[in-house]
Short mmCIF file of C-alpha atoms in Angstrom, two decimals:
data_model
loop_
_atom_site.label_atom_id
_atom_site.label_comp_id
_atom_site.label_asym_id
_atom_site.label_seq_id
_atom_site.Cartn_x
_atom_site.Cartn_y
_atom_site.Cartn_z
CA UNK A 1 0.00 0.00 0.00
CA UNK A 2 1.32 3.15 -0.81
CA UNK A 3 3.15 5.12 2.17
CA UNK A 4 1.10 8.28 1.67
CA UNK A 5 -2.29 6.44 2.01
CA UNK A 6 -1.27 4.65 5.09
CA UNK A 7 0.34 8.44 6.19
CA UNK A 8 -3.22 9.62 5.69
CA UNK A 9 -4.85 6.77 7.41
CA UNK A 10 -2.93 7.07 10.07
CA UNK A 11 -3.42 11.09 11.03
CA UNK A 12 -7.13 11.02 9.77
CA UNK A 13 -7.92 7.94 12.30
CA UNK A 14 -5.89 8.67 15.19
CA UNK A 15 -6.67 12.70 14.94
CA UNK A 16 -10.47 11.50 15.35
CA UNK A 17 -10.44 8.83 18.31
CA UNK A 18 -10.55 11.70 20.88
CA UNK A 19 -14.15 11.89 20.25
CA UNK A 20 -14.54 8.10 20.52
CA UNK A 21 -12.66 8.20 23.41
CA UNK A 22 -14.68 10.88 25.18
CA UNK A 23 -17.39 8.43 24.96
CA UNK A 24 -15.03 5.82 26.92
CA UNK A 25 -14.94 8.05 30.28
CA UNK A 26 -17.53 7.19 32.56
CA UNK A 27 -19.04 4.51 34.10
CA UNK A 28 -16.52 2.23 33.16
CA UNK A 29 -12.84 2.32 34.37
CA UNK A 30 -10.50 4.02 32.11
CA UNK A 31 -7.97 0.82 32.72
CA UNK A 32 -10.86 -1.90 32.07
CA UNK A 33 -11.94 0.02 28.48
CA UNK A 34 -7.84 -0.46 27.44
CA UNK A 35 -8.85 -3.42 28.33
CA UNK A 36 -11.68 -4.07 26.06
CA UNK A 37 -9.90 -2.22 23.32
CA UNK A 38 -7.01 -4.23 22.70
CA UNK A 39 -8.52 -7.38 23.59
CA UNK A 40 -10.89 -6.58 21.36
CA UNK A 41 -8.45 -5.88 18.85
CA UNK A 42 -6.18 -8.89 19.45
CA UNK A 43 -9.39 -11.36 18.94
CA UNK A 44 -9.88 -9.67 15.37
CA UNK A 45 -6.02 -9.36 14.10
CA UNK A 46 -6.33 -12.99 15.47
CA UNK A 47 -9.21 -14.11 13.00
CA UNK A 48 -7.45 -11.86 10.52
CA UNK A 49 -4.28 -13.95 10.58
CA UNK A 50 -6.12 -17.37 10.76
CA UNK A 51 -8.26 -16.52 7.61
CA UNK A 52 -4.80 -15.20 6.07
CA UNK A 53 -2.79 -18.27 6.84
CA UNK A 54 -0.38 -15.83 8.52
CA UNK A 55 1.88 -17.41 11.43
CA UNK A 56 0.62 -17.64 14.85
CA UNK A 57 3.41 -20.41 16.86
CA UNK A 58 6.60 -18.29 17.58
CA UNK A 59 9.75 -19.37 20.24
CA UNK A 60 9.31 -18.73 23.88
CA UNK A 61 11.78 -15.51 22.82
CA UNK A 62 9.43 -14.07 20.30
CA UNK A 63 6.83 -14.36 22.68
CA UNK A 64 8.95 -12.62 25.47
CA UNK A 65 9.68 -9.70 22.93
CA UNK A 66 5.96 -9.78 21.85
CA UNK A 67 5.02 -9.54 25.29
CA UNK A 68 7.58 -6.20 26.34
CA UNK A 69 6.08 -4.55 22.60
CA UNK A 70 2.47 -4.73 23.94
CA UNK A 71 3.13 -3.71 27.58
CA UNK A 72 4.83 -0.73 26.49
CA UNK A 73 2.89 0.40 23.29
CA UNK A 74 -0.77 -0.90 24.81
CA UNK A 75 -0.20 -1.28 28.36
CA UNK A 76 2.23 1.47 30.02
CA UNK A 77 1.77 3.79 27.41
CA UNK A 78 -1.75 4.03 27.71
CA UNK A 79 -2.14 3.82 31.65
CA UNK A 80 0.21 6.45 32.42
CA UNK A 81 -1.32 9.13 29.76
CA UNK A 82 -4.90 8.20 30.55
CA UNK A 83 -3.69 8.17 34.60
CA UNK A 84 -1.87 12.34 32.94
CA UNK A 85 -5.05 13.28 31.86
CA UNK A 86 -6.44 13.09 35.49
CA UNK A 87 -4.00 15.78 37.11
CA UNK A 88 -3.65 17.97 33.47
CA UNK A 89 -6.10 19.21 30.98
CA UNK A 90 -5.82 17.78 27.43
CA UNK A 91 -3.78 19.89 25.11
CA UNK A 92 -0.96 19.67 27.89
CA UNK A 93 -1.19 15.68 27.80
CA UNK A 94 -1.21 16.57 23.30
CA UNK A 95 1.88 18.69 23.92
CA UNK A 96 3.41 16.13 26.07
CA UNK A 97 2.46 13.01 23.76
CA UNK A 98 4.11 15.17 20.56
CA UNK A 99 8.11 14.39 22.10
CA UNK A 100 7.23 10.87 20.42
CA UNK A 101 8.79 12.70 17.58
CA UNK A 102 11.93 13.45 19.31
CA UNK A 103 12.01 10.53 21.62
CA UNK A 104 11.65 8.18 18.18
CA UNK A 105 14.12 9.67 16.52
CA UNK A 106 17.02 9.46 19.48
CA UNK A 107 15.81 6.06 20.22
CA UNK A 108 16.38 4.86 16.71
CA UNK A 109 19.66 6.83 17.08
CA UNK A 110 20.62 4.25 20.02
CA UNK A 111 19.05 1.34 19.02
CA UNK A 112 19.90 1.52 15.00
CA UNK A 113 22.37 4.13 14.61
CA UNK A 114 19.92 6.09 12.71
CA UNK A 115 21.14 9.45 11.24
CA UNK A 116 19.51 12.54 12.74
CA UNK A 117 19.83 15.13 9.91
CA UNK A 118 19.04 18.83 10.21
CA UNK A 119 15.58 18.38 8.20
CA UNK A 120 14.53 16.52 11.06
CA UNK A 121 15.26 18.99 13.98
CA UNK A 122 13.71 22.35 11.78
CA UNK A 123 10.58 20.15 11.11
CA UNK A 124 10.13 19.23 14.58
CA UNK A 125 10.20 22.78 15.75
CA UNK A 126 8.26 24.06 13.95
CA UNK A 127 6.00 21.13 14.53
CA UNK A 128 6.51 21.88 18.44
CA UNK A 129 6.29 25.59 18.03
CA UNK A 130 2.90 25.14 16.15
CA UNK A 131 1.46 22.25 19.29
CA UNK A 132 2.29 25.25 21.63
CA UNK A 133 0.62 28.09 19.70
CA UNK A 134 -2.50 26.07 19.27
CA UNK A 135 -3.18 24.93 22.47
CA UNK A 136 -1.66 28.57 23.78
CA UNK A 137 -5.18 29.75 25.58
CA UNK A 138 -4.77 26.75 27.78
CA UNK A 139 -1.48 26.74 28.64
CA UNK A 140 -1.70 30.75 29.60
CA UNK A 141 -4.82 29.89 32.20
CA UNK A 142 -2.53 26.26 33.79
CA UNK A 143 -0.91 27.51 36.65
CA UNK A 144 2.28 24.84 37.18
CA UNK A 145 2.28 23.30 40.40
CA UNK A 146 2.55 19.73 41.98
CA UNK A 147 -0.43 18.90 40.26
CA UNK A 148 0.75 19.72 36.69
CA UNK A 149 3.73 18.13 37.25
CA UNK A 150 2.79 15.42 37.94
CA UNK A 151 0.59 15.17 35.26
CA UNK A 152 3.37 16.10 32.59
CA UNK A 153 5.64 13.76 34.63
CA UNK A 154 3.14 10.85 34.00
CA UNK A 155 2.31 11.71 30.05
CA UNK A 156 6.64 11.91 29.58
CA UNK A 157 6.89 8.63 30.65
CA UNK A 158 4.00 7.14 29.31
CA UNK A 159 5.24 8.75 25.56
CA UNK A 160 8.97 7.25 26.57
CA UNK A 161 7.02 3.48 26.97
CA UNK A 162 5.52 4.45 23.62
CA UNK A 163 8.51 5.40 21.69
CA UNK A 164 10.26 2.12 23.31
CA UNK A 165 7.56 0.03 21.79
CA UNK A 166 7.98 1.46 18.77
CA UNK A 167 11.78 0.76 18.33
CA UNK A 168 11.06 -2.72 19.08
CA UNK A 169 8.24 -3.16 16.70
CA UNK A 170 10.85 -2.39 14.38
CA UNK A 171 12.89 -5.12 15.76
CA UNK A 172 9.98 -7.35 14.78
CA UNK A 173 10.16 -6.45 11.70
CA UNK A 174 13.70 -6.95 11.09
CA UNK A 175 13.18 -9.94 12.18
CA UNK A 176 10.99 -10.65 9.17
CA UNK A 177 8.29 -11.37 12.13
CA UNK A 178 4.96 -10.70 10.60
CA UNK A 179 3.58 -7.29 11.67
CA UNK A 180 -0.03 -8.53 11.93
CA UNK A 181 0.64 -11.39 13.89
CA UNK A 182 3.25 -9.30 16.08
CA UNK A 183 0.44 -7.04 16.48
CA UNK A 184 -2.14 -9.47 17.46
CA UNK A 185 0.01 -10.94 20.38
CA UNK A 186 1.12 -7.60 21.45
CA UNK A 187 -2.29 -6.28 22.15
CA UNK A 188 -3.17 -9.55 23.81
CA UNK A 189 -0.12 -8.95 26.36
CA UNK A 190 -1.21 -5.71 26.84
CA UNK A 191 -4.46 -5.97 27.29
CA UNK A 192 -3.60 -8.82 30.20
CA UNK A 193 -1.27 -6.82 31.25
CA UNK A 194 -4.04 -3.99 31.95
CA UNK A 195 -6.20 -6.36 33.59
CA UNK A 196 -3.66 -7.33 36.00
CA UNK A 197 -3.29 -3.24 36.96
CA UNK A 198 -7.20 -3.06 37.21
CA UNK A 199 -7.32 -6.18 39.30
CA UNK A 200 -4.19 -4.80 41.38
CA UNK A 201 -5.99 -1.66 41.81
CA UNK A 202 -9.70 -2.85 42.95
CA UNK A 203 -11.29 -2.09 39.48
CA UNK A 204 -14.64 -3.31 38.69
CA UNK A 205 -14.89 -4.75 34.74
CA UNK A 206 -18.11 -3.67 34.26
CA UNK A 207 -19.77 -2.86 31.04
CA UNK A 208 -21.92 0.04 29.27
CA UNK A 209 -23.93 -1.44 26.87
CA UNK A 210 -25.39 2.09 25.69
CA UNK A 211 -24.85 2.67 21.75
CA UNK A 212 -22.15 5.49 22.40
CA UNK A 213 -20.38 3.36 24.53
CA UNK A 214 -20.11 0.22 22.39
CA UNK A 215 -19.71 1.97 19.20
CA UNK A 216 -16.86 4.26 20.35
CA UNK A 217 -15.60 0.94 21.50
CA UNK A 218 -15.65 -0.63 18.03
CA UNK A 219 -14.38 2.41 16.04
CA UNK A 220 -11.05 2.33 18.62
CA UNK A 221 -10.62 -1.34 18.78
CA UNK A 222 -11.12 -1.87 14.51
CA UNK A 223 -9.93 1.43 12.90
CA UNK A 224 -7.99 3.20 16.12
CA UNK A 225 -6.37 -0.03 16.87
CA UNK A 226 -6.23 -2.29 13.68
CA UNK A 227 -6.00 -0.43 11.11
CA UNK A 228 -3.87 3.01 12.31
CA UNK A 229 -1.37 0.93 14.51
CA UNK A 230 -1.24 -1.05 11.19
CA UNK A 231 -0.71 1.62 9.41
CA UNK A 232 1.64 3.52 11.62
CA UNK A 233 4.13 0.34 12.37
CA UNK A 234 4.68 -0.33 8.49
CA UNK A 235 5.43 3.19 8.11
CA UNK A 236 7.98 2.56 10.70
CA UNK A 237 10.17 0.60 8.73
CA UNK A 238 9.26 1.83 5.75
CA UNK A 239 9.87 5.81 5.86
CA UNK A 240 11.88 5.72 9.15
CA UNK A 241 10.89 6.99 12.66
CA UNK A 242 11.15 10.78 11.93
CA UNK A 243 8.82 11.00 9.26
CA UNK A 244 6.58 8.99 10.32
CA UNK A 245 6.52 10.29 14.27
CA UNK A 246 5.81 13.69 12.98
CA UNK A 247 2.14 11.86 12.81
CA UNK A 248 1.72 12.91 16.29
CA UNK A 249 2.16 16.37 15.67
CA UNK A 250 -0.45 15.99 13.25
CA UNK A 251 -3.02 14.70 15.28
CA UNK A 252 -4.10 17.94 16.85
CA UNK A 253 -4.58 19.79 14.15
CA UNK A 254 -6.94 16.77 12.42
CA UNK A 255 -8.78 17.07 15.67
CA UNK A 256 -9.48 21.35 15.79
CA UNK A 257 -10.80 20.28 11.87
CA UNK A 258 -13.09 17.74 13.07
CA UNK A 259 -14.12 19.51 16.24
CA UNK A 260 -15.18 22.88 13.63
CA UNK A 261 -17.00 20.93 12.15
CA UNK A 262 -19.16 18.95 14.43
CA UNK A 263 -19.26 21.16 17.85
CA UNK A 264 -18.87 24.24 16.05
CA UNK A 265 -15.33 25.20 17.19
CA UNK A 266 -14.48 29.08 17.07
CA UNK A 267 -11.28 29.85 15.41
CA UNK A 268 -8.67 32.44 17.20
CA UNK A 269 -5.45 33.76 15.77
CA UNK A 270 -3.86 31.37 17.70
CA UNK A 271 -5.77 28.14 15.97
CA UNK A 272 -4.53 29.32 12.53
CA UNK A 273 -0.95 30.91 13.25
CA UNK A 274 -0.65 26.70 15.28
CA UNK A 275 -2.03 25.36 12.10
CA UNK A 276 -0.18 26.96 9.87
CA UNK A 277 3.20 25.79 11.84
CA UNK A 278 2.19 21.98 12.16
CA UNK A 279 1.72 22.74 8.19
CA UNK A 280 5.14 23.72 7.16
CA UNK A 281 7.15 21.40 9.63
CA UNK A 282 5.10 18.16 8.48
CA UNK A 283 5.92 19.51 4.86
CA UNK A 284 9.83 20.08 5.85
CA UNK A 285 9.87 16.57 7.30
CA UNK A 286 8.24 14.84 5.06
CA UNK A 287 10.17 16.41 1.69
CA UNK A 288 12.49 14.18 -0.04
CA UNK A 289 16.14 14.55 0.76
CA UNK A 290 16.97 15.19 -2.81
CA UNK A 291 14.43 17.42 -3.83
CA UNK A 292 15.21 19.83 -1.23
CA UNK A 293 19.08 19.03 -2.48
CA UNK A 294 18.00 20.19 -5.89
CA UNK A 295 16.10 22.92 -4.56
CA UNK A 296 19.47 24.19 -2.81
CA UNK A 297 21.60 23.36 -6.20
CA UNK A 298 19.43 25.01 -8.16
CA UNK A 299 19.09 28.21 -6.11
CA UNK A 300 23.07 28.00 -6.25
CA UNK A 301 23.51 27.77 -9.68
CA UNK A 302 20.84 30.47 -9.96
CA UNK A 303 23.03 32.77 -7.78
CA UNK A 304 26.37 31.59 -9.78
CA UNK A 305 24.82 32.32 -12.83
CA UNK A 306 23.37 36.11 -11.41
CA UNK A 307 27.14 36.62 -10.44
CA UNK A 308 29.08 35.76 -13.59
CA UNK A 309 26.66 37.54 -15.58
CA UNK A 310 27.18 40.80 -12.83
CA UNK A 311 31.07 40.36 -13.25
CA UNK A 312 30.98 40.07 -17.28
CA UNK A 313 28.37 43.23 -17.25
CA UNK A 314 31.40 45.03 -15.19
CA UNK A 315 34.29 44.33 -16.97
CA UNK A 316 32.30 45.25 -20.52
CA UNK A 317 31.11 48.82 -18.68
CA UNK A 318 34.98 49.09 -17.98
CA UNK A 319 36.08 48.47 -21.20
CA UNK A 320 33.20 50.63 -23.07
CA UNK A 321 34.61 53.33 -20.33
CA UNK A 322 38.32 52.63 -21.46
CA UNK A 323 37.37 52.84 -25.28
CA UNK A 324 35.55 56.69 -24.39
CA UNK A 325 38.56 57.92 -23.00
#
């Protein structure tokens, strides 16, 4: 599938689960609906491998590394920033999540001895820079105390598990392990692992069984689950961790589009001056190496060409200047 598509796939889906989440919070304990999610989600990449004749029996150490993959990317990482959300409001916990970026790309530096080039850094910032603007109304009310952070503490670490699951679905994959059926154990050890911490914890498993409930359930488990962690893992190891981080920073800016146009969202200088950042950094990141190469070349040659023809237009004014006297 082409690595645009599953770029768009990826930023539409994930920018638009906040609403399905919203529906999650309620009756029903934030640690028992990860739990429903990504069980829910390992039971259908599950059938999805069986019908596929994809492999299912690994080694006891495939099974250990699928097991630290989903505690990290479905377990840890999703405790801690739900537990965040409970001491911050939610475009600090956004701000927070969007160091997955920078966190990816240093991790792949350690783990890989991936390059970090300077494309990289001046789309990030301006990715960063854009987060901040966006969600600046909020930030200027938060007063920072031991409650914020605390909060930012919690989302840090919870985007750190994240970015560590990420480097080793990568490993999977240069394994030549088969992402779906990677995925499909991983969110089964996660979602165990998140019943253990809601049985640890006194949590009740009950169940809403209004339509909100089970349909933001669905949309999460198949299309925020399935499909974009799908999506997002291939472009992992296809387009490298930079590129294909800067999804995060992308999110936000789906969800102010989505929010405009189904609660009626009021746009402020700051929504389009953060916009229009997130814009230009996912276009700086995402530009081919050489094109921006040949951009630079042909800019020089422009300016080589603009200076010989400056020097030759000299020396003939000299010359006509000689000839008058």
């Amino acid at each position: 599938m082409n690595n645009t598509f599953l770029y768009i796939i990826t930023v539409v889906i994930w920018g638009s689960t906040w609403i399905a989440i919203n529906f999650q919070l309620g009756d029903v304990a934030a640690e028992a609906s990860i739990v429903y999610r990504f069980g829910l989600a390992a039971l259908i990449l599950f059938a999805y491998c069986k019908y596929k004749h994809l492999p299912l029996k690994f080694s006891l150490q495939n099974h250990i590394q699928f097991a630290l993959f989903g505690i990290t990317l479905f377990g840890f990482n999703y405790y801690l920033l739900y537990s965040a959300q409970q001491h911050i409001n939610s475009a600090l916990t956004c701000i927070a999540f969007s160091s997955i970026m920078f966190f990816n790309v240093f991790n792949a530096r350690i783990w890989y001895g991936t390059k970090i080039t300077k494309q990289v850094y001046l789309g990030g910032a301006f990715g960063l820079i854009g987060i901040v603007t966006l969600f600046w109304p909020q930030i200027n009310d938060t007063k920072l105390g031991a409650e914020t952070l605390l909060g930012l503490g919690l989302c840090v670490t919870g985007t750190l598990f994240a970015s560590t699951g990420n480097m080793l679905s990568m490993r999977n994959q240069k394994l030549n392990l088969p992402l779906m059926s990677a995925n499909a154990w991983g969110m089964l050890y996660g979602s165990i692992f998140m019943a253990l911490v809601a049985i640890i914890q006194g949590k009740s498993f009950n169940f809403d069984y209004s339509f909100s409930y089970v349909s933001s359930l669905l949309y999460l488990s198949i299309f925020g689950s399935v499909i974009a962690f799908g999506c997002y893992l291939t472009l992992l190891n296809r387009i490298g961790t930079h590129k294909t981080s800067y999804a995060s920073i992308m999110f936000p800016a789906v969800a102010v589009i989505i929010s405009t146009l189904v609660e009626n969202f009021s746009w402020t200088p700051f929504t389009v001056a953060g916009l229009a950042f997130i814009v230009i950094g996912n276009l700086v990141v995402l530009a081919r190496p050489n094109k921006l190469k040949a951009t630079s070349n042909q800019l020089n040659s422009t300016n080589e060409k603009d200076l010989k023809e400056s020097i030759e237009s000299n020396i003939n004014q000299k010359t006509l200047n000689a000839e008058a006297l």
